[in-house]
Short mmCIF file of C-alpha atoms in Angstrom, two decimals:
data_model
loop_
_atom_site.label_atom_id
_atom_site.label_comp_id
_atom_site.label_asym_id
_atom_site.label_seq_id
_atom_site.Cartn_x
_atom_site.Cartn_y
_atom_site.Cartn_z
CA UNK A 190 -26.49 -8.25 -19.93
CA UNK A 191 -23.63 -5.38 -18.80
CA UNK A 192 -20.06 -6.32 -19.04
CA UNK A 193 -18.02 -4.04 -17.26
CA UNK A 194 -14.17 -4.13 -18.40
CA UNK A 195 -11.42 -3.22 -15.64
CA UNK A 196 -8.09 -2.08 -16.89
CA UNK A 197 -5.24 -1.18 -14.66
CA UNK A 198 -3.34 1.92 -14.45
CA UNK A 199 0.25 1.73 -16.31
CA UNK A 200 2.08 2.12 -18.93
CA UNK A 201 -0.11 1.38 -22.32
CA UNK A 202 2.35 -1.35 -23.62
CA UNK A 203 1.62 -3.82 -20.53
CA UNK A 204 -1.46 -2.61 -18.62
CA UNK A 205 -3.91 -4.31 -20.78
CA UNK A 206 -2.20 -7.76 -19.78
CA UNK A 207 -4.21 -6.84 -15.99
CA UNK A 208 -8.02 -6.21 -17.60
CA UNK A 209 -10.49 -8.13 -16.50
CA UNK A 210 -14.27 -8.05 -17.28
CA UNK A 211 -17.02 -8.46 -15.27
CA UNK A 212 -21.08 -9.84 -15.70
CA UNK A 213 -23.65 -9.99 -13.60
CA UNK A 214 -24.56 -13.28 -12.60
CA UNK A 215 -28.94 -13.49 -12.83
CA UNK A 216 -29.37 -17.58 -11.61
CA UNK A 217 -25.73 -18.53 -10.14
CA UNK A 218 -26.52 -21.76 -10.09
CA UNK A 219 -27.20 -22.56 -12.96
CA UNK A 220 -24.32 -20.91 -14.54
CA UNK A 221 -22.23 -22.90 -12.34
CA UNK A 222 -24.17 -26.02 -13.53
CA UNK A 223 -23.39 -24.57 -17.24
CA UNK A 224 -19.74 -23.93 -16.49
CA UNK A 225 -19.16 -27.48 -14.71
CA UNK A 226 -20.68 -29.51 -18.06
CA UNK A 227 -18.02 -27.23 -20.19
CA UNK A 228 -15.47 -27.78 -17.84
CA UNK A 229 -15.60 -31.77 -17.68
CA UNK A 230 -16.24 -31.86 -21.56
CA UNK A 231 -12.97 -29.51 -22.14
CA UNK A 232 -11.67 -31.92 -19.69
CA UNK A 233 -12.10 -34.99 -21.26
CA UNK A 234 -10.45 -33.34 -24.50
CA UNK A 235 -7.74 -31.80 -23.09
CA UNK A 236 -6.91 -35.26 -21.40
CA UNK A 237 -7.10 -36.95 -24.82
CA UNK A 238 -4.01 -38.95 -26.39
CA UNK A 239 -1.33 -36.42 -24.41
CA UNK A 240 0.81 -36.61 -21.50
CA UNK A 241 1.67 -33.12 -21.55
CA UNK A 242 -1.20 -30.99 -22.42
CA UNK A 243 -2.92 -28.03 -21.28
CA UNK A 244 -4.97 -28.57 -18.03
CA UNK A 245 -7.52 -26.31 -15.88
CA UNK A 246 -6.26 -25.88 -12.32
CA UNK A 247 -7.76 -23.99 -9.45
CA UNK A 248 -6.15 -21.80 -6.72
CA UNK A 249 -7.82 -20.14 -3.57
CA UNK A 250 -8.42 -16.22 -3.16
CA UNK A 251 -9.79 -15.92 0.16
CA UNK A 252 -12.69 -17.47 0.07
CA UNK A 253 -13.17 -17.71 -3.58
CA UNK A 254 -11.75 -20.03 -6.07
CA UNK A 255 -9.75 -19.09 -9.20
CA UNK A 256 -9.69 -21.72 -11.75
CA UNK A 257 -7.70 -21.14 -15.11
CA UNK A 258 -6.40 -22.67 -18.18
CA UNK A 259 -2.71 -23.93 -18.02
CA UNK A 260 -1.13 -24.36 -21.64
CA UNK A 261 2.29 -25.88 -21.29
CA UNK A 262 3.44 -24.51 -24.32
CA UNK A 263 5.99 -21.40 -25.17
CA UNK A 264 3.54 -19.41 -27.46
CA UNK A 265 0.72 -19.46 -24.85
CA UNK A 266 1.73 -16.44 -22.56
CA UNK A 267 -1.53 -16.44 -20.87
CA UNK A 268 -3.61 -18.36 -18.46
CA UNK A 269 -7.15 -17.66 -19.18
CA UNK A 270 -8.88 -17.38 -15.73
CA UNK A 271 -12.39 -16.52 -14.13
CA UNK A 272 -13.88 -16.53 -10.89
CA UNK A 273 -17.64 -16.45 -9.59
CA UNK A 274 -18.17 -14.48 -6.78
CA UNK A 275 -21.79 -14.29 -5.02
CA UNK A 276 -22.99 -11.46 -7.60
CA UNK A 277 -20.30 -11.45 -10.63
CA UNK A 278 -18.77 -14.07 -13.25
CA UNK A 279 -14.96 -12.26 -13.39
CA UNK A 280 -12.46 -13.41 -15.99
CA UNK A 281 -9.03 -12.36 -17.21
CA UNK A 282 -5.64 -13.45 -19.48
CA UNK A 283 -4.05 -14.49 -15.81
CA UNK A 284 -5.29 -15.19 -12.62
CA UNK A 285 -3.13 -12.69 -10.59
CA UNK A 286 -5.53 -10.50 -12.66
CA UNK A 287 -8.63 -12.24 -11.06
CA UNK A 288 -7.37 -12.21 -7.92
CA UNK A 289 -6.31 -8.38 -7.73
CA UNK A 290 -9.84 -7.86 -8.73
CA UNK A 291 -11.30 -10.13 -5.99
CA UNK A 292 -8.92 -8.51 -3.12
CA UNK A 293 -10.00 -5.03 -4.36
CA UNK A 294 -12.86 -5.26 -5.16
CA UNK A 295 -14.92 -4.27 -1.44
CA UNK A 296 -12.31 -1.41 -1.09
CA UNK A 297 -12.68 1.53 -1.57
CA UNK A 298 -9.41 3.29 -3.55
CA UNK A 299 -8.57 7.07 -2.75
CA UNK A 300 -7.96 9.65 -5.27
CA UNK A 301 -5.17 11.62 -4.95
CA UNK A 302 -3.24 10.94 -1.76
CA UNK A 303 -1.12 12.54 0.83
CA UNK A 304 1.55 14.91 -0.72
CA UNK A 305 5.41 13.85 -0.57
CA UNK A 306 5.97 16.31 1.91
CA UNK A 307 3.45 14.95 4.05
CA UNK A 308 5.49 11.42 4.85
CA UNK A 309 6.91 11.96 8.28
CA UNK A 310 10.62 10.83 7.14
CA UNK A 311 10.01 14.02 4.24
CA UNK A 312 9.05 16.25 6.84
CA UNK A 313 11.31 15.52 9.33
CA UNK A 314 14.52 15.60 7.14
CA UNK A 315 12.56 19.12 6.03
CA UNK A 316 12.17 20.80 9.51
CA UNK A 317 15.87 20.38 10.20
CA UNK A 318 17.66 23.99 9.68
CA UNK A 319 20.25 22.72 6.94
CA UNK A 320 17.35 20.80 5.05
CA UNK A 321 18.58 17.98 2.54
CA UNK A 322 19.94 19.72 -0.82
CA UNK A 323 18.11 17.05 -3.01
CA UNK A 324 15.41 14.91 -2.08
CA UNK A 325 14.56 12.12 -4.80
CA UNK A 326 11.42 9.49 -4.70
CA UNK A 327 10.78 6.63 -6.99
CA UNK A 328 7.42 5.68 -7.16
CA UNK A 329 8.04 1.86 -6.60
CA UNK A 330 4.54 0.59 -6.53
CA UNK A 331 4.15 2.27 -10.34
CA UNK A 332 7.44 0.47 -11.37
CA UNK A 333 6.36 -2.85 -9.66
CA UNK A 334 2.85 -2.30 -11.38
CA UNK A 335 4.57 -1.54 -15.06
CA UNK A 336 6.93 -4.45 -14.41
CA UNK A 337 4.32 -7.31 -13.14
CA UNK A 338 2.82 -8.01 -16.19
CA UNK A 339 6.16 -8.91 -17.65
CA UNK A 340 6.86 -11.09 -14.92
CA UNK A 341 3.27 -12.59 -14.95
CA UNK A 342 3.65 -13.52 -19.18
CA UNK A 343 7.82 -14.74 -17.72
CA UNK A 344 6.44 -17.27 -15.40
CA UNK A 345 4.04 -18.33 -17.26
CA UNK A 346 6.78 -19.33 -20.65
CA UNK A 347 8.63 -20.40 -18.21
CA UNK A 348 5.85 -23.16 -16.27
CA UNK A 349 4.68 -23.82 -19.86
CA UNK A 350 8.64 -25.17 -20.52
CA UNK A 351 8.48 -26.83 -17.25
CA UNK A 352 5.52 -28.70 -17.68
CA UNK A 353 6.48 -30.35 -21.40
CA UNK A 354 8.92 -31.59 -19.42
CA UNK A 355 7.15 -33.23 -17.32
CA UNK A 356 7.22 -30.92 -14.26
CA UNK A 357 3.64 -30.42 -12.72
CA UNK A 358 3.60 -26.88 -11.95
CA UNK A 359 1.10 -24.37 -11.57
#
């Protein structure tokens, strides 16, 4: 009866593209029971008069599994995906979303952090008696994490091109 909603740090155009939300699961069983009738109706449909259609696949996070919609098609960007872990139903628009979620979610993420001049190659180059006359840092896991989305809704035009023509993959 509480969903909790994750969104990822970043810049406000493609951030949202990483939220997941999360529920409680009360009787995990039989929401998987629930979830497995849905899934082999939506099978059956999806299956229906096409050769190249949209198609739920699975892949592995440690020891849970991801499953997610797979829409060959150029105007679905997204690959609806969710996850049940032993407590939580998880689900997100991709399911590099899910599985950042799952790899994250038993640690524990530090505010702050150690100052630049803190890294040992920073304080090295700083100890010397001519010191650097310009020091510059690019925060590459902020770029990677701004960029990723992008690259998430790329790959997934680009296996939804793929697969109308007749390529299986995920």
């Amino acid at each position: 009866d509480v969903w909790l909603a994750y969104v990822p740090g970043g810049d406000v155009l493609t951030s949202w593209v990483g939220t997941i939300a999360r529920v409680k699961i009360k009787d995990r069983a039989r929401l998987e029971q629930g979830i497995d009738r849905f899934l082999d109706r939506a099978r059956m449909e999806l299956g229906r008069n096409r050769q190249v259609g949209p198609v739920i696949r699975k892949t592995a996070c440690g020891d849970q599994m991801i499953q997610f919609l797979s829409v060959p098609d150029e105007e679905m960007p997204f690959a609806p995906a969710w996850s049940m872990t032993d407590d939580y139903l998880v689900v997100g628009l991709m399911p590099q979303s899910v599985k950042t979620f799952l790899t994250l979610r038993d640690r524990t993420l530090s505010e702050g952090g150690e100052s630049l001049a803190d890294v040992p190659a920073v304080a090295d180059a700083m100890s010397t008696s001519d010191g650097p006359a310009c020091i510059a840092y690019i925060d590459t896991e902020r770029v990677v994490r701004g960029l990723y989305p992008l690259l998430q809704i790329g790959a997934r035009v680009v296996c939804g091109t793929m697969q109308q023509e007749g390529i299986d993959v995920d």
